[in-house]
Short mmCIF file of C-alpha atoms and ligand atoms in Angstrom, two decimals:
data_model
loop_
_atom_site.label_atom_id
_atom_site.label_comp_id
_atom_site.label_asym_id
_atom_site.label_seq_id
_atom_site.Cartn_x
_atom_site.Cartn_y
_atom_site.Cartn_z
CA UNK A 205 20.29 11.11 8.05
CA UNK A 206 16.68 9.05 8.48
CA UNK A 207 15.27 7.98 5.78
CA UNK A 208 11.57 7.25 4.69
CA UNK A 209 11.52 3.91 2.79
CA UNK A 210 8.81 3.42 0.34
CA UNK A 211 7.64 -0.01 -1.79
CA UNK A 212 5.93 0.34 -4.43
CA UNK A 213 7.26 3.86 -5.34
CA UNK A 214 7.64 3.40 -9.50
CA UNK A 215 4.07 4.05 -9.82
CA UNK A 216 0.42 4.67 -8.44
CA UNK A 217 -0.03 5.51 -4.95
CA UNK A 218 3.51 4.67 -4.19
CA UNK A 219 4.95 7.45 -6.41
CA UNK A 220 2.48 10.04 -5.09
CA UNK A 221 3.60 9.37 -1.33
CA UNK A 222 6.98 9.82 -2.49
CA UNK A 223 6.34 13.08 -3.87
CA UNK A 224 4.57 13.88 -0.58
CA UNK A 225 7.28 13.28 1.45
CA UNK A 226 10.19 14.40 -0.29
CA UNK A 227 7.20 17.82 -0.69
CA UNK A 228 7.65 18.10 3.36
CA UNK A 229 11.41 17.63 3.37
CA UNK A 230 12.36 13.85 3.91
CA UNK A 231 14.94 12.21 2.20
CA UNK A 232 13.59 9.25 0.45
CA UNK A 233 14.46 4.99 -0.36
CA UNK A 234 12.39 3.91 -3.37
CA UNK A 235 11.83 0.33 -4.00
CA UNK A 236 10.01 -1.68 -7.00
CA UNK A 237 11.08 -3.57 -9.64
CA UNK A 238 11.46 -1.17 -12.58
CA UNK A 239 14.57 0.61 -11.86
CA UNK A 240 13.99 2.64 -14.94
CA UNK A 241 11.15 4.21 -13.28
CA UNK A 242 12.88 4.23 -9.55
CA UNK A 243 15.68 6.60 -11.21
CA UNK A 244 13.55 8.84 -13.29
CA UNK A 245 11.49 9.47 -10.30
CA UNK A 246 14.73 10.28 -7.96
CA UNK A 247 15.92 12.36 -10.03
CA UNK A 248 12.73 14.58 -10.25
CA UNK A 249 12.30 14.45 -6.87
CA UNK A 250 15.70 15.51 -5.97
CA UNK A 251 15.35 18.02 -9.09
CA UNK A 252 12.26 19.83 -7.47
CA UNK A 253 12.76 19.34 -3.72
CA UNK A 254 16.18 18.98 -3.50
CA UNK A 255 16.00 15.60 -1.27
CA UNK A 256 18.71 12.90 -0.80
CA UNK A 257 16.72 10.22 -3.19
CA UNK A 258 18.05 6.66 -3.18
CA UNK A 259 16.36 3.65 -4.67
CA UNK A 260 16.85 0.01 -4.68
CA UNK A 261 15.21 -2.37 -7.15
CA UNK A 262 13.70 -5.56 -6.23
CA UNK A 263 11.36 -8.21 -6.40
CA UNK A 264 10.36 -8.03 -2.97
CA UNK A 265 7.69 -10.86 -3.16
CA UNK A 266 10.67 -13.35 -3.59
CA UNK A 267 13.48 -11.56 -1.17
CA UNK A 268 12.08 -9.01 1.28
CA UNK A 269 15.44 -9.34 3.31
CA UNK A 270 17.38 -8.25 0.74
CA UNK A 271 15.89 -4.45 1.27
CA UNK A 272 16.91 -4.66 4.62
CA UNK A 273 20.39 -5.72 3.97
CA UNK A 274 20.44 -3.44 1.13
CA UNK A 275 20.17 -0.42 3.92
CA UNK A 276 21.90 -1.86 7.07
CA UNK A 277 25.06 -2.47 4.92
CA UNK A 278 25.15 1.15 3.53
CA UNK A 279 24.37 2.61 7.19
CA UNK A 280 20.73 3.79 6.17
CA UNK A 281 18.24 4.34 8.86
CA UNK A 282 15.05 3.71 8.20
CA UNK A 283 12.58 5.94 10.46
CA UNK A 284 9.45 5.62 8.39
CA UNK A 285 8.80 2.58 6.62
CA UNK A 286 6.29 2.55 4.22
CA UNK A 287 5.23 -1.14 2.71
CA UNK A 288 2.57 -0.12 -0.37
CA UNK A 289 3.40 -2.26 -2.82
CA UNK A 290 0.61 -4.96 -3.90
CA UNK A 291 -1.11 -6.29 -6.83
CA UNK A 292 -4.94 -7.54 -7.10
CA UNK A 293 -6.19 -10.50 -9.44
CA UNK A 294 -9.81 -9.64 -10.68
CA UNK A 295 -12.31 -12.76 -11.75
CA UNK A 296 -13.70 -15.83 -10.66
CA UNK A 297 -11.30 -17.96 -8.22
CA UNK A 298 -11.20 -21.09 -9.83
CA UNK A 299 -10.16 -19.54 -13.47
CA UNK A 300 -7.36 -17.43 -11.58
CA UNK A 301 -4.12 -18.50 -12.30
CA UNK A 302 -2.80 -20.17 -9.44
CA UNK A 303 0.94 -18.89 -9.51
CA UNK A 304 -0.57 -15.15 -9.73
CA UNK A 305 -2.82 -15.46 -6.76
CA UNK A 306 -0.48 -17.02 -4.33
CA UNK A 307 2.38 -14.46 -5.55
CA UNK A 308 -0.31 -11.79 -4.24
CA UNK A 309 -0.02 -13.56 -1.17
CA UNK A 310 3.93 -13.58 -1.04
CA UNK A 311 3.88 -9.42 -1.79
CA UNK A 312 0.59 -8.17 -0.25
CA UNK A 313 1.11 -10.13 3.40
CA UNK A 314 4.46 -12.06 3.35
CA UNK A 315 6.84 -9.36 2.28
CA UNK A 316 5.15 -6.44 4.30
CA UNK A 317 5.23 -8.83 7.33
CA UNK A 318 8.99 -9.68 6.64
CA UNK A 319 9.83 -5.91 6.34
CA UNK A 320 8.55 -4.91 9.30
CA UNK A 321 9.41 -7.40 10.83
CA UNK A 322 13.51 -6.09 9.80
CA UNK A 323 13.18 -2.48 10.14
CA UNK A 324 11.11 -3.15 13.63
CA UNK A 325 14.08 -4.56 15.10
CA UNK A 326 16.10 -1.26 14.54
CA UNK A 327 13.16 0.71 15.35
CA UNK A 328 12.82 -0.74 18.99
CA UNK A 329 16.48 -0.17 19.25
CA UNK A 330 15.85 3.37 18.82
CA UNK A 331 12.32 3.59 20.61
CA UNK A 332 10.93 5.59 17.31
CA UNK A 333 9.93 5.16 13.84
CA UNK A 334 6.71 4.67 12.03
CA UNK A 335 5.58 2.31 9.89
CA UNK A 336 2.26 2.49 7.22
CA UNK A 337 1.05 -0.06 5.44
CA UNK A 338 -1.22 0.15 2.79
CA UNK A 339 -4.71 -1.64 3.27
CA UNK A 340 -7.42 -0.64 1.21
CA UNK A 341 -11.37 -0.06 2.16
CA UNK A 342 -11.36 -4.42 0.52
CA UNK A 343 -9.91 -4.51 4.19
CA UNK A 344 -12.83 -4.36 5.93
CA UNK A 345 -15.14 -6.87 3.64
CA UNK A 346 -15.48 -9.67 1.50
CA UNK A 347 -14.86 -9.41 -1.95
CA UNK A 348 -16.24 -12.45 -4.74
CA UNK A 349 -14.12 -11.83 -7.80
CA UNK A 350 -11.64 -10.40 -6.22
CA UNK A 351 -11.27 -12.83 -3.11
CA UNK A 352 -8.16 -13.69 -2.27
CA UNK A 353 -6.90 -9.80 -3.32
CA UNK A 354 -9.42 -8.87 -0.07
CA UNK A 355 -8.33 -11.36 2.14
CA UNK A 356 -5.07 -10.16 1.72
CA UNK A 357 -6.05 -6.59 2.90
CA UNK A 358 -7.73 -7.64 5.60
CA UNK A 359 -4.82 -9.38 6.87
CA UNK A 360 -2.89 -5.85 6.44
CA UNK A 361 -5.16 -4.17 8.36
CA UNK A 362 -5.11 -6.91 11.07
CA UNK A 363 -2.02 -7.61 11.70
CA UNK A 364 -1.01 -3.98 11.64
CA UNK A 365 -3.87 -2.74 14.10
CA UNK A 366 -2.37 -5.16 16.38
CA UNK A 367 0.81 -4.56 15.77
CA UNK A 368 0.23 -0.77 17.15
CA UNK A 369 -1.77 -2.30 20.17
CA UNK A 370 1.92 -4.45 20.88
CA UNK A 371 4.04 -1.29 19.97
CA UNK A 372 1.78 1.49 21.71
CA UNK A 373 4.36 2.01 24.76
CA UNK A 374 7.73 1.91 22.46
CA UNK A 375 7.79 4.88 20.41
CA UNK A 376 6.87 3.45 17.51
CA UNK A 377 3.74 4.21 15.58
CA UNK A 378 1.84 1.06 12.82
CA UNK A 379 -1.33 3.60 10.40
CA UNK A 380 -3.07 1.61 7.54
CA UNK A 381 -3.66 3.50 4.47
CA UNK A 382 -7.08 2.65 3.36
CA UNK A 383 -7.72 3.91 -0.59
CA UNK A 384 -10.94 3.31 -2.06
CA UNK A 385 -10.63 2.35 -5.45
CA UNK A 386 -8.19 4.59 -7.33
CA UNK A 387 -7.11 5.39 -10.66
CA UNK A 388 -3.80 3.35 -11.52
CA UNK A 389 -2.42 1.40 -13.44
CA UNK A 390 -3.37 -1.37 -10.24
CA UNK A 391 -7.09 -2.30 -12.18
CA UNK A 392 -4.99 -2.85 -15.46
CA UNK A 393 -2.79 -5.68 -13.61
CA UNK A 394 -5.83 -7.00 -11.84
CA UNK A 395 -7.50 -6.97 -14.87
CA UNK A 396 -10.71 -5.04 -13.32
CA UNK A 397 -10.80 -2.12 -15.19
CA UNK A 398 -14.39 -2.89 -16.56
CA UNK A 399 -15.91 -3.39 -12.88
CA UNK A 400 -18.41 -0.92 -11.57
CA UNK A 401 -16.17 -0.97 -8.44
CA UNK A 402 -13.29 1.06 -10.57
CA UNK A 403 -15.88 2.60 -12.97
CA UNK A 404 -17.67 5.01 -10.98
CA UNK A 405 -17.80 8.56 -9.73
CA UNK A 406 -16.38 8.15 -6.48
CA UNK A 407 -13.02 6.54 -8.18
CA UNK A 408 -10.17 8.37 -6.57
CA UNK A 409 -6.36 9.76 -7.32
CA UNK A 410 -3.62 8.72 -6.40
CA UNK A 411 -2.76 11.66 -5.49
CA UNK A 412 -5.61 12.01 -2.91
CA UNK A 413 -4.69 8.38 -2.05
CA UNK A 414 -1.41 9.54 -1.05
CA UNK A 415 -1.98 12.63 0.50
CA UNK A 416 -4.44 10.91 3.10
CA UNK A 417 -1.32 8.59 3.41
CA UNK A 418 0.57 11.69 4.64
CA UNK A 419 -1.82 12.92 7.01
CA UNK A 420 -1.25 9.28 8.78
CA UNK A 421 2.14 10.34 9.61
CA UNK A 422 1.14 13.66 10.65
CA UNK A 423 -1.43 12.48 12.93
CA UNK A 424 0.03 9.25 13.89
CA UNK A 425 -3.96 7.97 13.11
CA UNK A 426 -4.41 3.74 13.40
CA UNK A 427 -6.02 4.27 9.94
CA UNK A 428 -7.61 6.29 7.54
CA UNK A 429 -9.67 5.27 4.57
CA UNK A 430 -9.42 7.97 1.48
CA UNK A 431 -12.12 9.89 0.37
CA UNK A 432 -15.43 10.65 2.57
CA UNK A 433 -17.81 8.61 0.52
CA UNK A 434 -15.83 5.59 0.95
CA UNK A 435 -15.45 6.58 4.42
CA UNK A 436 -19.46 6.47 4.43
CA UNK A 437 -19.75 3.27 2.52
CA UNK A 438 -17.33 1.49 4.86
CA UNK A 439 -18.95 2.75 7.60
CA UNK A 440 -22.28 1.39 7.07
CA UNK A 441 -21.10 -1.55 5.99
CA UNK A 442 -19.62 -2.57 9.18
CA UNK A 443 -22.68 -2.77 10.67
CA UNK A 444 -24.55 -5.38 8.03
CA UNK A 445 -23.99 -8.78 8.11
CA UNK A 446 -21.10 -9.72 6.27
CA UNK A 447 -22.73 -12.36 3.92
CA UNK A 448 -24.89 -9.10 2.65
CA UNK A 449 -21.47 -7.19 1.90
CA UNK A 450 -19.88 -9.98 0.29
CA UNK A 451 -23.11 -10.37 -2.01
CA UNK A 452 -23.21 -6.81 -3.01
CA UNK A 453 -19.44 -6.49 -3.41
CA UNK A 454 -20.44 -9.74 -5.78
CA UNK A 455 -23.13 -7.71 -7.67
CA UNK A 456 -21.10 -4.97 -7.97
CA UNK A 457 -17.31 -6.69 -9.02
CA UNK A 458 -19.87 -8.99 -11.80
CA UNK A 459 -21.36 -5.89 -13.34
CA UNK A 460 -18.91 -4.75 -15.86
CA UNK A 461 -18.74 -1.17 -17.81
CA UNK A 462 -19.45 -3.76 -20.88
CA UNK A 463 -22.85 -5.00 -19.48
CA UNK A 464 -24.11 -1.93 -18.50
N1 NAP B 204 -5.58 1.45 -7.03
C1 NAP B 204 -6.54 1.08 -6.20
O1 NAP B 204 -7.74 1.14 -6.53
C2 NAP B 204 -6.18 0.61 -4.81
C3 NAP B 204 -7.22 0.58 -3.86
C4 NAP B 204 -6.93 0.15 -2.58
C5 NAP B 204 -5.64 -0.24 -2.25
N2 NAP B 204 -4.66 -0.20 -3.21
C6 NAP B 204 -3.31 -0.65 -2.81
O2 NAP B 204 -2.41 0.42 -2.98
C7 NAP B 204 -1.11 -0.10 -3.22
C8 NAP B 204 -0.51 0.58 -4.42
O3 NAP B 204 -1.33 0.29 -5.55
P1 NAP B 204 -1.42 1.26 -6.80
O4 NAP B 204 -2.83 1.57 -7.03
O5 NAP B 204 -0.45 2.35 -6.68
O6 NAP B 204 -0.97 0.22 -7.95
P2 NAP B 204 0.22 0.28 -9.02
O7 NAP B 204 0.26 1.61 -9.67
O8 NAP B 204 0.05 -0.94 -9.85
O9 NAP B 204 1.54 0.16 -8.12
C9 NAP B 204 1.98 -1.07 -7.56
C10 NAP B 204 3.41 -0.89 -7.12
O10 NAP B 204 3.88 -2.12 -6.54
C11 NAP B 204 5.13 -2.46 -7.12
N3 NAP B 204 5.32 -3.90 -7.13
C12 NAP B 204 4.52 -4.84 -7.70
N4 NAP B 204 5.04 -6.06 -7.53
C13 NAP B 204 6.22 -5.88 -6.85
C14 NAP B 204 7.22 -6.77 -6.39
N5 NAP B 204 7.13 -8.11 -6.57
N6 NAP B 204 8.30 -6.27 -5.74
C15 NAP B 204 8.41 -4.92 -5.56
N7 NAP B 204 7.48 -4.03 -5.94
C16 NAP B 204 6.39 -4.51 -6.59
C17 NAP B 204 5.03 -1.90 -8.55
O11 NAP B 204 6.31 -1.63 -9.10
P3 NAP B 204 7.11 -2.57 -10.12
O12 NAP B 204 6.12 -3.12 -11.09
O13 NAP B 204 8.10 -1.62 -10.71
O14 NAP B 204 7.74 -3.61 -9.25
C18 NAP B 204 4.33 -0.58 -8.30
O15 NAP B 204 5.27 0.41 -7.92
C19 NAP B 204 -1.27 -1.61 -3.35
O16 NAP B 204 -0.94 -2.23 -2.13
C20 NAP B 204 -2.75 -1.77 -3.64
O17 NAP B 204 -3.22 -3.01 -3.23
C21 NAP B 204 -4.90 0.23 -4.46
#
């Protein structure tokens, strides 16, 4: 039986690309930490598309490997891996707390870099699997208030694009999800919900989040940002000079709902 492993899955984005999957008839790992969560959503999913659901709760930002071991030692293959979980920080640098920002670090890069790093192994044995990771559109630019949160994406989309270019004769297929800034409970962690980045009409779902995240394993795409006015603003932005992107993502991520 393959599986399609998803972090992040108790919530968000991650829970919506659950539901799209186990929707198209895969059979689904769930990792997070809340396990509360992780078993209430297997057993709707197994409840309304009668999938094999297993989950697996963990703090993958301190042991990564222990997912791994989790499914080699129960015999679990692992033919779509899908590393979403993350976490933002939203205000000035300097009066971010220090243990919060470098923890983004250990879950947004280090653990989706150790994962794939695991289930790449297996996949190269086989000569097939996929793996997505989610990026975001921060990916692509500079982001004051939110810096090290877009550093960290960019490094997603980095490594992963060449990642593919290493894996393009193997079988084996590396798609960043791009979402543009989307309704979850993500701008509540980061703190951000007042930003005019989150507060505006263009905000998306996470539902429209994931299903773009689908169509990446459908079309076996390199990436895919969600929405088409992100996929606009992105693509006008890559050709300004970067200091101008990083000042208006400044004006922007400074201009609160509250000052407005
Ligand atoms: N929302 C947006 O605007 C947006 C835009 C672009 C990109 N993204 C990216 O999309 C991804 C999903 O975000 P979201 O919007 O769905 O946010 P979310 O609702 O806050 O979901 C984050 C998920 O990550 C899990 N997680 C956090 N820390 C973890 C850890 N140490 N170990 C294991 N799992 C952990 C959380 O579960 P537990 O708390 O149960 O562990 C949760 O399931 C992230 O990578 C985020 O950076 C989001």
């Amino acid at each position: 039986m393959k599986y399609v492993l998803i972090t992040g899955a108790s919530s968000g984005i991650g829970k919506e690309l659950a539901k799209q999957f186990a929707k198209k008839g895969h059979d689904l790992i769930l990792v997070a930490r809340r396990e509360d969560l992780l078993k209430e959503l297997k057993e709707e999913l197994e409840t309304e598309y009668h999938r094999s659901v297993l989950y697996y709760p963990c703090d993958i930002a301190k042991d990564p490997k222990a997912v791994y071991d989790f499914c080699r030692d129960n015999g679990l293959d692992v033919s779509v891996l899908v590393n979403n979980a993350g976490y933002g920080d939203y205000g000035p640098f300097t009066d971010g707390d220090i243990d919060k920002l470098l923890g983004m670090i250990d879950l947004n890069d280090k653990a989706l870099v150790a994962l794939t790093y695991h289930f790449l192994k297996d996949m190269k044995e086989k000569g097939s699997g996929h793996i997505i990771n989610t990026g975001s559109v921060a990916s692509f630019i500079p982001g004051p208030y939110m810096a090290v949160y877009y550093a960290t994406k960019a490094f997603v989309l980095s490594f992963s694009l060449a990642l593919r270019e290493e894996l393009k004769d193997t079988g084996i297929h590396v798609s960043v999800l791009c979402p543009a800034p989307t309704k979850s409970p993500f701008w509540e962690v980061a703190g951000g919900e007042t930003t005019a980045v989150y507060n505006n009409i263009f905000a998306r779902t996470a539902k429209n989040a994931a299903k773009t995240g689908y169509d990446l394993y459908d079309s076996k795409k390199a990436y895919a940002i969600d929405g088409p006015a992100y996929k606009l603003i992105i693509g006008i932005a890559r050709h300004l000079p970067l200091e101008l992107c990083a000042r208006t993502i400044g004006y922007l991520q400074s201009k609160t709902k509250k000052s407005r």
